[in-house]
PDB file of C-alpha atoms in Angstrom:
ATOM      1  CA  UNK A   1       9.691 -37.892 -31.323  1.00  0.00           C
ATOM      2  CA  UNK A   2       8.758 -36.571 -27.854  1.00  0.00           C
ATOM      3  CA  UNK A   3       6.413 -33.926 -29.417  1.00  0.00           C
ATOM      4  CA  UNK A   4       4.858 -36.887 -31.336  1.00  0.00           C
ATOM      5  CA  UNK A   5       3.957 -38.714 -28.669  1.00  0.00           C
ATOM      6  CA  UNK A   6       1.993 -35.858 -26.795  1.00  0.00           C
ATOM      7  CA  UNK A   7       4.650 -34.933 -24.456  1.00  0.00           C
ATOM      8  CA  UNK A   8       5.229 -31.462 -25.736  1.00  0.00           C
ATOM      9  CA  UNK A   9       1.483 -30.522 -25.546  1.00  0.00           C
ATOM     10  CA  UNK A  10       1.296 -32.191 -22.156  1.00  0.00           C
ATOM     11  CA  UNK A  11       4.147 -29.833 -20.954  1.00  0.00           C
ATOM     12  CA  UNK A  12       2.564 -26.689 -22.329  1.00  0.00           C
ATOM     13  CA  UNK A  13      -0.557 -27.606 -20.663  1.00  0.00           C
ATOM     14  CA  UNK A  14       0.949 -28.189 -17.336  1.00  0.00           C
ATOM     15  CA  UNK A  15       3.661 -25.290 -17.539  1.00  0.00           C
ATOM     16  CA  UNK A  16       1.710 -22.511 -19.345  1.00  0.00           C
ATOM     17  CA  UNK A  17      -2.071 -23.091 -19.908  1.00  0.00           C
ATOM     18  CA  UNK A  18      -3.109 -24.293 -16.308  1.00  0.00           C
ATOM     19  CA  UNK A  19      -1.115 -21.577 -14.727  1.00  0.00           C
ATOM     20  CA  UNK A  20      -2.572 -19.026 -17.052  1.00  0.00           C
ATOM     21  CA  UNK A  21      -6.163 -20.374 -16.247  1.00  0.00           C
ATOM     22  CA  UNK A  22      -5.470 -20.454 -12.742  1.00  0.00           C
ATOM     23  CA  UNK A  23      -4.249 -16.678 -12.432  1.00  0.00           C
ATOM     24  CA  UNK A  24      -7.070 -15.553 -14.711  1.00  0.00           C
ATOM     25  CA  UNK A  25      -9.651 -17.372 -12.529  1.00  0.00           C
ATOM     26  CA  UNK A  26      -7.947 -15.717  -9.568  1.00  0.00           C
ATOM     27  CA  UNK A  27      -8.143 -12.082 -11.208  1.00  0.00           C
ATOM     28  CA  UNK A  28     -11.889 -12.886 -11.945  1.00  0.00           C
ATOM     29  CA  UNK A  29     -12.703 -13.848  -8.454  1.00  0.00           C
ATOM     30  CA  UNK A  30     -10.588 -10.873  -7.198  1.00  0.00           C
ATOM     31  CA  UNK A  31     -12.719  -8.453  -9.324  1.00  0.00           C
ATOM     32  CA  UNK A  32     -15.973 -10.053  -8.085  1.00  0.00           C
ATOM     33  CA  UNK A  33     -14.799  -9.629  -4.450  1.00  0.00           C
ATOM     34  CA  UNK A  34     -14.243  -6.181  -5.060  1.00  0.00           C
ATOM     35  CA  UNK A  35     -17.668  -5.647  -6.702  1.00  0.00           C
ATOM     36  CA  UNK A  36     -19.269  -7.108  -3.324  1.00  0.00           C
ATOM     37  CA  UNK A  37     -17.035  -5.070  -1.312  1.00  0.00           C
ATOM     38  CA  UNK A  38     -18.105  -1.773  -3.149  1.00  0.00           C
ATOM     39  CA  UNK A  39     -21.537  -2.587  -3.208  1.00  0.00           C
ATOM     40  CA  UNK A  40     -21.801  -3.670   0.604  1.00  0.00           C
ATOM     41  CA  UNK A  41     -19.932  -0.643   1.692  1.00  0.00           C
ATOM     42  CA  UNK A  42     -22.984   1.197   1.345  1.00  0.00           C
ATOM     43  CA  UNK A  43     -25.395  -1.204   2.763  1.00  0.00           C
ATOM     44  CA  UNK A  44     -26.931  -1.491   6.314  1.00  0.00           C
ATOM     45  CA  UNK A  45     -25.734  -2.189   9.010  1.00  0.00           C
ATOM     46  CA  UNK A  46     -22.938   0.312   9.097  1.00  0.00           C
ATOM     47  CA  UNK A  47     -20.471  -1.255  11.910  1.00  0.00           C
ATOM     48  CA  UNK A  48     -18.762   2.020  12.709  1.00  0.00           C
ATOM     49  CA  UNK A  49     -17.212   0.066  16.020  1.00  0.00           C
ATOM     50  CA  UNK A  50     -15.327  -2.434  14.028  1.00  0.00           C
ATOM     51  CA  UNK A  51     -14.241   0.244  11.314  1.00  0.00           C
ATOM     52  CA  UNK A  52     -12.846   2.154  14.361  1.00  0.00           C
ATOM     53  CA  UNK A  53     -10.964  -0.801  15.617  1.00  0.00           C
ATOM     54  CA  UNK A  54      -9.406  -1.529  12.330  1.00  0.00           C
ATOM     55  CA  UNK A  55      -8.429   2.088  11.818  1.00  0.00           C
ATOM     56  CA  UNK A  56      -6.676   2.270  15.299  1.00  0.00           C
ATOM     57  CA  UNK A  57      -4.754  -0.778  14.296  1.00  0.00           C
ATOM     58  CA  UNK A  58      -4.011   0.180  10.854  1.00  0.00           C
ATOM     59  CA  UNK A  59      -3.273   3.868  11.438  1.00  0.00           C
ATOM     60  CA  UNK A  60      -2.381   4.501  14.848  1.00  0.00           C
ATOM     61  CA  UNK A  61      -0.271   1.303  15.623  1.00  0.00           C
ATOM     62  CA  UNK A  62       1.338   1.660  12.470  1.00  0.00           C
ATOM     63  CA  UNK A  63       2.732   5.335  13.527  1.00  0.00           C
ATOM     64  CA  UNK A  64       5.938   4.269  14.901  1.00  0.00           C
ATOM     65  CA  UNK A  65       7.172   2.520  11.932  1.00  0.00           C
ATOM     66  CA  UNK A  66       6.242   5.373   9.763  1.00  0.00           C
ATOM     67  CA  UNK A  67       8.014   7.973  11.745  1.00  0.00           C
ATOM     68  CA  UNK A  68      11.198   5.743  11.744  1.00  0.00           C
ATOM     69  CA  UNK A  69      11.084   4.704   7.937  1.00  0.00           C
ATOM     70  CA  UNK A  70      10.090   8.495   7.070  1.00  0.00           C
ATOM     71  CA  UNK A  71      12.934  10.017   9.114  1.00  0.00           C
ATOM     72  CA  UNK A  72      15.520   7.807   7.656  1.00  0.00           C
ATOM     73  CA  UNK A  73      14.441   8.150   4.402  1.00  0.00           C
ATOM     74  CA  UNK A  74      14.562  12.184   4.403  1.00  0.00           C
ATOM     75  CA  UNK A  75      18.073  11.666   5.669  1.00  0.00           C
ATOM     76  CA  UNK A  76      19.282   9.372   3.100  1.00  0.00           C
ATOM     77  CA  UNK A  77      17.653  11.379   0.414  1.00  0.00           C
ATOM     78  CA  UNK A  78      19.271  14.634   1.741  1.00  0.00           C
ATOM     79  CA  UNK A  79      22.696  13.152   1.765  1.00  0.00           C
ATOM     80  CA  UNK A  80      22.402  11.590  -1.834  1.00  0.00           C
ATOM     81  CA  UNK A  81      21.078  14.741  -3.550  1.00  0.00           C
ATOM     82  CA  UNK A  82      23.783  16.942  -1.640  1.00  0.00           C
ATOM     83  CA  UNK A  83      26.476  14.935  -3.071  1.00  0.00           C
ATOM     84  CA  UNK A  84      25.020  15.341  -6.532  1.00  0.00           C
ATOM     85  CA  UNK A  85      23.989  19.086  -6.160  1.00  0.00           C
ATOM     86  CA  UNK A  86      27.492  20.012  -4.835  1.00  0.00           C
ATOM     87  CA  UNK A  87      29.226  19.100  -7.936  1.00  0.00           C
ATOM     88  CA  UNK A  88      27.300  22.107  -9.553  1.00  0.00           C
ATOM     89  CA  UNK A  89      27.338  24.560  -6.856  1.00  0.00           C
ATOM     90  CA  UNK A  90      23.361  24.204  -6.201  1.00  0.00           C
ATOM     91  CA  UNK A  91      23.443  22.628  -2.452  1.00  0.00           C
ATOM     92  CA  UNK A  92      20.383  25.040  -1.717  1.00  0.00           C
ATOM     93  CA  UNK A  93      18.102  23.005  -3.979  1.00  0.00           C
ATOM     94  CA  UNK A  94      18.658  19.904  -1.913  1.00  0.00           C
ATOM     95  CA  UNK A  95      15.608  20.430   0.353  1.00  0.00           C
ATOM     96  CA  UNK A  96      13.346  21.331  -2.659  1.00  0.00           C
ATOM     97  CA  UNK A  97      14.031  18.226  -5.105  1.00  0.00           C
ATOM     98  CA  UNK A  98      14.391  15.869  -1.608  1.00  0.00           C
ATOM     99  CA  UNK A  99      10.739  17.118  -0.849  1.00  0.00           C
ATOM    100  CA  UNK A 100       9.143  17.216  -4.399  1.00  0.00           C
ATOM    101  CA  UNK A 101      10.548  13.340  -4.522  1.00  0.00           C
ATOM    102  CA  UNK A 102       9.053  12.621  -1.075  1.00  0.00           C
ATOM    103  CA  UNK A 103       5.661  14.170  -1.489  1.00  0.00           C
ATOM    104  CA  UNK A 104       5.167  12.722  -5.009  1.00  0.00           C
ATOM    105  CA  UNK A 105       6.519   9.385  -4.993  1.00  0.00           C
ATOM    106  CA  UNK A 106       8.507   8.044  -1.931  1.00  0.00           C
ATOM    107  CA  UNK A 107       6.180   8.881   0.710  1.00  0.00           C
ATOM    108  CA  UNK A 108       2.995   7.332  -0.930  1.00  0.00           C
ATOM    109  CA  UNK A 109       5.102   4.128  -1.911  1.00  0.00           C
ATOM    110  CA  UNK A 110       7.008   3.890   0.975  1.00  0.00           C
ATOM    111  CA  UNK A 111       3.883   4.141   3.228  1.00  0.00           C
ATOM    112  CA  UNK A 112       1.753   1.525   1.219  1.00  0.00           C
ATOM    113  CA  UNK A 113       4.986  -0.824   1.558  1.00  0.00           C
ATOM    114  CA  UNK A 114       5.078  -0.584   5.313  1.00  0.00           C
ATOM    115  CA  UNK A 115       1.470  -0.976   5.762  1.00  0.00           C
ATOM    116  CA  UNK A 116       1.534  -4.161   3.565  1.00  0.00           C
ATOM    117  CA  UNK A 117       4.165  -5.715   5.455  1.00  0.00           C
ATOM    118  CA  UNK A 118       2.537  -4.656   8.985  1.00  0.00           C
ATOM    119  CA  UNK A 119      -1.111  -4.786   8.602  1.00  0.00           C
ATOM    120  CA  UNK A 120      -1.772  -6.275   5.334  1.00  0.00           C
ATOM    121  CA  UNK A 121       0.248  -9.306   6.476  1.00  0.00           C
ATOM    122  CA  UNK A 122      -1.739  -9.442   9.518  1.00  0.00           C
ATOM    123  CA  UNK A 123      -5.274  -9.290   7.834  1.00  0.00           C
ATOM    124  CA  UNK A 124      -4.347 -12.202   5.309  1.00  0.00           C
ATOM    125  CA  UNK A 125      -2.981 -14.516   8.013  1.00  0.00           C
ATOM    126  CA  UNK A 126      -6.041 -13.385  10.288  1.00  0.00           C
ATOM    127  CA  UNK A 127      -8.582 -14.111   7.720  1.00  0.00           C
ATOM    128  CA  UNK A 128      -6.945 -17.371   6.495  1.00  0.00           C
ATOM    129  CA  UNK A 129      -7.102 -18.507  10.144  1.00  0.00           C
ATOM    130  CA  UNK A 130     -10.650 -17.897  10.345  1.00  0.00           C
ATOM    131  CA  UNK A 131     -11.058 -19.631   6.740  1.00  0.00           C
ATOM    132  CA  UNK A 132      -9.304 -22.795   7.846  1.00  0.00           C
ATOM    133  CA  UNK A 133     -10.807 -22.900  11.330  1.00  0.00           C
ATOM    134  CA  UNK A 134     -14.198 -22.694   9.647  1.00  0.00           C
ATOM    135  CA  UNK A 135     -15.053 -19.510  11.560  1.00  0.00           C
ATOM    136  CA  UNK A 136     -16.106 -18.003   8.255  1.00  0.00           C
ATOM    137  CA  UNK A 137     -18.545 -20.986   7.628  1.00  0.00           C
ATOM    138  CA  UNK A 138     -19.863 -20.269  10.989  1.00  0.00           C
ATOM    139  CA  UNK A 139     -20.673 -16.593  10.070  1.00  0.00           C
ATOM    140  CA  UNK A 140     -22.678 -18.150   7.175  1.00  0.00           C
ATOM    141  CA  UNK A 141     -24.629 -20.227   9.570  1.00  0.00           C
ATOM    142  CA  UNK A 142     -25.592 -17.171  11.658  1.00  0.00           C
ATOM    143  CA  UNK A 143     -26.912 -15.505   8.316  1.00  0.00           C
ATOM    144  CA  UNK A 144     -24.088 -13.162   8.488  1.00  0.00           C
ATOM    145  CA  UNK A 145     -22.558 -11.864   5.375  1.00  0.00           C
ATOM    146  CA  UNK A 146     -18.554 -12.496   6.041  1.00  0.00           C
ATOM    147  CA  UNK A 147     -17.693 -10.143   3.219  1.00  0.00           C
ATOM    148  CA  UNK A 148     -19.605  -7.619   4.826  1.00  0.00           C
ATOM    149  CA  UNK A 149     -18.461  -7.895   8.384  1.00  0.00           C
ATOM    150  CA  UNK A 150     -14.925  -9.009   7.905  1.00  0.00           C
ATOM    151  CA  UNK A 151     -13.856  -7.337   4.600  1.00  0.00           C
ATOM    152  CA  UNK A 152     -15.502  -4.017   4.358  1.00  0.00           C
ATOM    153  CA  UNK A 153     -14.572  -2.645   7.622  1.00  0.00           C
ATOM    154  CA  UNK A 154     -10.737  -3.605   6.994  1.00  0.00           C
ATOM    155  CA  UNK A 155     -10.565  -2.504   3.536  1.00  0.00           C
ATOM    156  CA  UNK A 156     -12.260   0.816   4.286  1.00  0.00           C
ATOM    157  CA  UNK A 157     -10.145   1.426   7.312  1.00  0.00           C
ATOM    158  CA  UNK A 158      -6.848   0.853   5.305  1.00  0.00           C
ATOM    159  CA  UNK A 159      -8.124   3.207   2.427  1.00  0.00           C
ATOM    160  CA  UNK A 160      -8.982   5.787   4.882  1.00  0.00           C
ATOM    161  CA  UNK A 161      -5.959   5.650   7.078  1.00  0.00           C
ATOM    162  CA  UNK A 162      -3.472   5.549   4.107  1.00  0.00           C
ATOM    163  CA  UNK A 163      -3.411   9.084   3.192  1.00  0.00           C
ATOM    164  CA  UNK A 164      -2.943  10.125   6.886  1.00  0.00           C
ATOM    165  CA  UNK A 165       0.004   7.975   7.289  1.00  0.00           C
ATOM    166  CA  UNK A 166       1.332   9.309   3.998  1.00  0.00           C
ATOM    167  CA  UNK A 167       1.118  12.739   5.220  1.00  0.00           C
ATOM    168  CA  UNK A 168       2.897  11.724   8.702  1.00  0.00           C
ATOM    169  CA  UNK A 169       5.589  10.329   6.297  1.00  0.00           C
ATOM    170  CA  UNK A 170       6.208  13.719   4.439  1.00  0.00           C
ATOM    171  CA  UNK A 171       6.451  15.478   7.875  1.00  0.00           C
ATOM    172  CA  UNK A 172       8.899  13.416   9.306  1.00  0.00           C
ATOM    173  CA  UNK A 173      10.847  12.920   6.161  1.00  0.00           C
ATOM    174  CA  UNK A 174      11.164  16.975   5.909  1.00  0.00           C
ATOM    175  CA  UNK A 175      12.334  17.001   9.306  1.00  0.00           C
ATOM    176  CA  UNK A 176      15.121  14.245   8.554  1.00  0.00           C
ATOM    177  CA  UNK A 177      15.893  16.091   5.677  1.00  0.00           C
ATOM    178  CA  UNK A 178      16.435  19.364   7.363  1.00  0.00           C
ATOM    179  CA  UNK A 179      18.294  17.822  10.065  1.00  0.00           C
ATOM    180  CA  UNK A 180      20.995  16.578   7.330  1.00  0.00           C
ATOM    181  CA  UNK A 181      21.066  19.406   5.068  1.00  0.00           C
ATOM    182  CA  UNK A 182      20.912  22.433   7.533  1.00  0.00           C
ATOM    183  CA  UNK A 183      22.318  20.891  10.661  1.00  0.00           C
ATOM    184  CA  UNK A 184      24.988  18.400   9.250  1.00  0.00           C
ATOM    185  CA  UNK A 185      26.035  19.963   6.041  1.00  0.00           C
ATOM    186  CA  UNK A 186      25.502  23.756   6.355  1.00  0.00           C
ATOM    187  CA  UNK A 187      23.099  24.636   4.169  1.00  0.00           C
ATOM    188  CA  UNK A 188      21.436  28.078   4.842  1.00  0.00           C
ATOM    189  CA  UNK A 189      18.170  27.372   6.577  1.00  0.00           C
ATOM    190  CA  UNK A 190      16.515  30.385   4.909  1.00  0.00           C
ATOM    191  CA  UNK A 191      17.746  29.066   1.396  1.00  0.00           C
ATOM    192  CA  UNK A 192      16.371  25.307   2.277  1.00  0.00           C
ATOM    193  CA  UNK A 193      13.066  26.441   3.216  1.00  0.00           C
ATOM    194  CA  UNK A 194      12.671  29.077   0.517  1.00  0.00           C
ATOM    195  CA  UNK A 195      13.444  26.765  -2.139  1.00  0.00           C
ATOM    196  CA  UNK A 196      10.860  24.196  -0.661  1.00  0.00           C
ATOM    197  CA  UNK A 197       8.165  26.714  -0.968  1.00  0.00           C
ATOM    198  CA  UNK A 198       9.018  27.841  -4.522  1.00  0.00           C
ATOM    199  CA  UNK A 199       9.103  24.553  -5.969  1.00  0.00           C
ATOM    200  CA  UNK A 200       6.878  22.222  -3.946  1.00  0.00           C
ATOM    201  CA  UNK A 201       3.444  22.998  -4.951  1.00  0.00           C
ATOM    202  CA  UNK A 202      -0.136  22.031  -2.976  1.00  0.00           C
ATOM    203  CA  UNK A 203      -0.935  19.882  -6.023  1.00  0.00           C
ATOM    204  CA  UNK A 204       2.247  17.714  -5.568  1.00  0.00           C
ATOM    205  CA  UNK A 205       1.062  16.752  -1.845  1.00  0.00           C
ATOM    206  CA  UNK A 206      -2.389  16.113  -2.949  1.00  0.00           C
ATOM    207  CA  UNK A 207      -0.963  13.884  -5.974  1.00  0.00           C
ATOM    208  CA  UNK A 208       0.871  11.621  -3.193  1.00  0.00           C
ATOM    209  CA  UNK A 209      -2.342  11.732  -0.736  1.00  0.00           C
ATOM    210  CA  UNK A 210      -4.395  10.445  -3.914  1.00  0.00           C
ATOM    211  CA  UNK A 211      -1.613   7.820  -4.458  1.00  0.00           C
ATOM    212  CA  UNK A 212      -1.836   6.987  -0.866  1.00  0.00           C
ATOM    213  CA  UNK A 213      -5.673   6.452  -0.982  1.00  0.00           C
ATOM    214  CA  UNK A 214      -5.422   4.206  -3.994  1.00  0.00           C
ATOM    215  CA  UNK A 215      -2.297   1.960  -2.713  1.00  0.00           C
ATOM    216  CA  UNK A 216      -4.594   1.796   0.650  1.00  0.00           C
ATOM    217  CA  UNK A 217      -7.393   0.046  -1.309  1.00  0.00           C
ATOM    218  CA  UNK A 218      -5.292  -2.125  -3.118  1.00  0.00           C
ATOM    219  CA  UNK A 219      -3.188  -3.423  -0.330  1.00  0.00           C
ATOM    220  CA  UNK A 220      -5.916  -4.147   1.801  1.00  0.00           C
ATOM    221  CA  UNK A 221      -8.020  -5.785  -0.966  1.00  0.00           C
ATOM    222  CA  UNK A 222      -5.556  -8.031  -2.021  1.00  0.00           C
ATOM    223  CA  UNK A 223      -4.539  -9.068   1.413  1.00  0.00           C
ATOM    224  CA  UNK A 224      -8.195  -9.777   2.373  1.00  0.00           C
ATOM    225  CA  UNK A 225      -8.567 -11.744  -0.831  1.00  0.00           C
ATOM    226  CA  UNK A 226      -5.773 -14.202  -0.381  1.00  0.00           C
ATOM    227  CA  UNK A 227      -6.770 -14.595   3.368  1.00  0.00           C
ATOM    228  CA  UNK A 228     -10.289 -15.062   2.674  1.00  0.00           C
ATOM    229  CA  UNK A 229      -9.542 -17.574   0.092  1.00  0.00           C
ATOM    230  CA  UNK A 230      -6.922 -19.564   1.872  1.00  0.00           C
ATOM    231  CA  UNK A 231      -7.168 -23.375   2.117  1.00  0.00           C
ATOM    232  CA  UNK A 232      -4.790 -26.138   3.203  1.00  0.00           C
ATOM    233  CA  UNK A 233      -4.224 -25.380   7.064  1.00  0.00           C
ATOM    234  CA  UNK A 234      -1.649 -24.019   8.539  1.00  0.00           C
ATOM    235  CA  UNK A 235       0.671 -24.236   5.540  1.00  0.00           C
ATOM    236  CA  UNK A 236      -1.949 -22.535   3.148  1.00  0.00           C
ATOM    237  CA  UNK A 237      -2.557 -19.813   5.681  1.00  0.00           C
ATOM    238  CA  UNK A 238       1.315 -19.072   5.511  1.00  0.00           C
ATOM    239  CA  UNK A 239       1.422 -19.123   1.718  1.00  0.00           C
ATOM    240  CA  UNK A 240      -1.761 -16.984   1.334  1.00  0.00           C
ATOM    241  CA  UNK A 241       0.139 -14.175   3.579  1.00  0.00           C
ATOM    242  CA  UNK A 242       3.076 -14.383   1.649  1.00  0.00           C
ATOM    243  CA  UNK A 243       1.201 -14.323  -1.708  1.00  0.00           C
ATOM    244  CA  UNK A 244      -0.677 -11.353  -0.278  1.00  0.00           C
ATOM    245  CA  UNK A 245       2.184  -9.614   0.663  1.00  0.00           C
ATOM    246  CA  UNK A 246       4.119 -10.152  -2.662  1.00  0.00           C
ATOM    247  CA  UNK A 247       1.430  -9.254  -4.817  1.00  0.00           C
ATOM    248  CA  UNK A 248       0.394  -6.202  -3.004  1.00  0.00           C
ATOM    249  CA  UNK A 249       3.756  -4.877  -3.148  1.00  0.00           C
ATOM    250  CA  UNK A 250       4.091  -5.658  -6.969  1.00  0.00           C
ATOM    251  CA  UNK A 251       0.832  -3.941  -7.431  1.00  0.00           C
ATOM    252  CA  UNK A 252       1.702  -0.768  -5.411  1.00  0.00           C
ATOM    253  CA  UNK A 253       5.088  -0.384  -7.469  1.00  0.00           C
ATOM    254  CA  UNK A 254       3.369  -1.110 -11.054  1.00  0.00           C
ATOM    255  CA  UNK A 255       0.047   1.048 -10.139  1.00  0.00           C
ATOM    256  CA  UNK A 256       2.640   3.847  -8.983  1.00  0.00           C
ATOM    257  CA  UNK A 257       4.047   4.037 -12.746  1.00  0.00           C
ATOM    258  CA  UNK A 258       0.585   4.322 -14.218  1.00  0.00           C
ATOM    259  CA  UNK A 259      -0.753   6.818 -11.822  1.00  0.00           C
ATOM    260  CA  UNK A 260       2.265   8.923 -12.357  1.00  0.00           C
ATOM    261  CA  UNK A 261       1.947   8.715 -15.864  1.00  0.00           C
ATOM    262  CA  UNK A 262      -1.566   9.888 -15.874  1.00  0.00           C
ATOM    263  CA  UNK A 263      -0.668  12.728 -13.502  1.00  0.00           C
ATOM    264  CA  UNK A 264       2.247  13.617 -15.490  1.00  0.00           C
ATOM    265  CA  UNK A 265      -0.010  13.933 -18.471  1.00  0.00           C
ATOM    266  CA  UNK A 266      -2.674  15.749 -16.700  1.00  0.00           C
TER     267      UNK A 266
END
């Protein structure tokens, strides 16, 4: 009887159709923003000073958190793989398998998540604050394109710095793995390094760097989009920051599957 009174269609509109329309509108707005960013990236004026400032914030100031997470990831992975390989008497493969997983998957994904948590959230909060305090509208008044001035340097800097941080993650992860496998578990250092050189190829490292490049672009563009379009005062800025971080992390993990599938097929 309820459906006959129009209650059920109203619930469908409220709980299904309206959120779907909002998500599609958001996706369309994101695509339009990306097209503007790509077009303005090659358009004068080139603000190199701003670009370097954001590269310093995103790359240099993130080195410690990458060093910490990379080292302990390598150490934990060495412990876990040793336990499994010891059952088959293949402990010498611990380094090779650990570094294969680090270079291909763990380093680009963990690095991107760490950048999202630290720099992506900061970008969304900063742009959101500028939006609700009408600083972005002031740029329009001064005939300055806010996408060109605010978003292009941030997205470009993140895209460029993510592969460098991925390399750092690889390096410290290898040191952590070596420390646990050789120094603590007693694996022969010659076997450890020899199997790594035998199994891990240069192409594996470049696959991870390519993923880092893509993830850097995705996480920065999502954070900038959410902050740039935030509304509703301080609460709106907080919601936009949280949504940006969550959406960027989900996109990184989903995107990692599809990138891996494409590279695996190639």
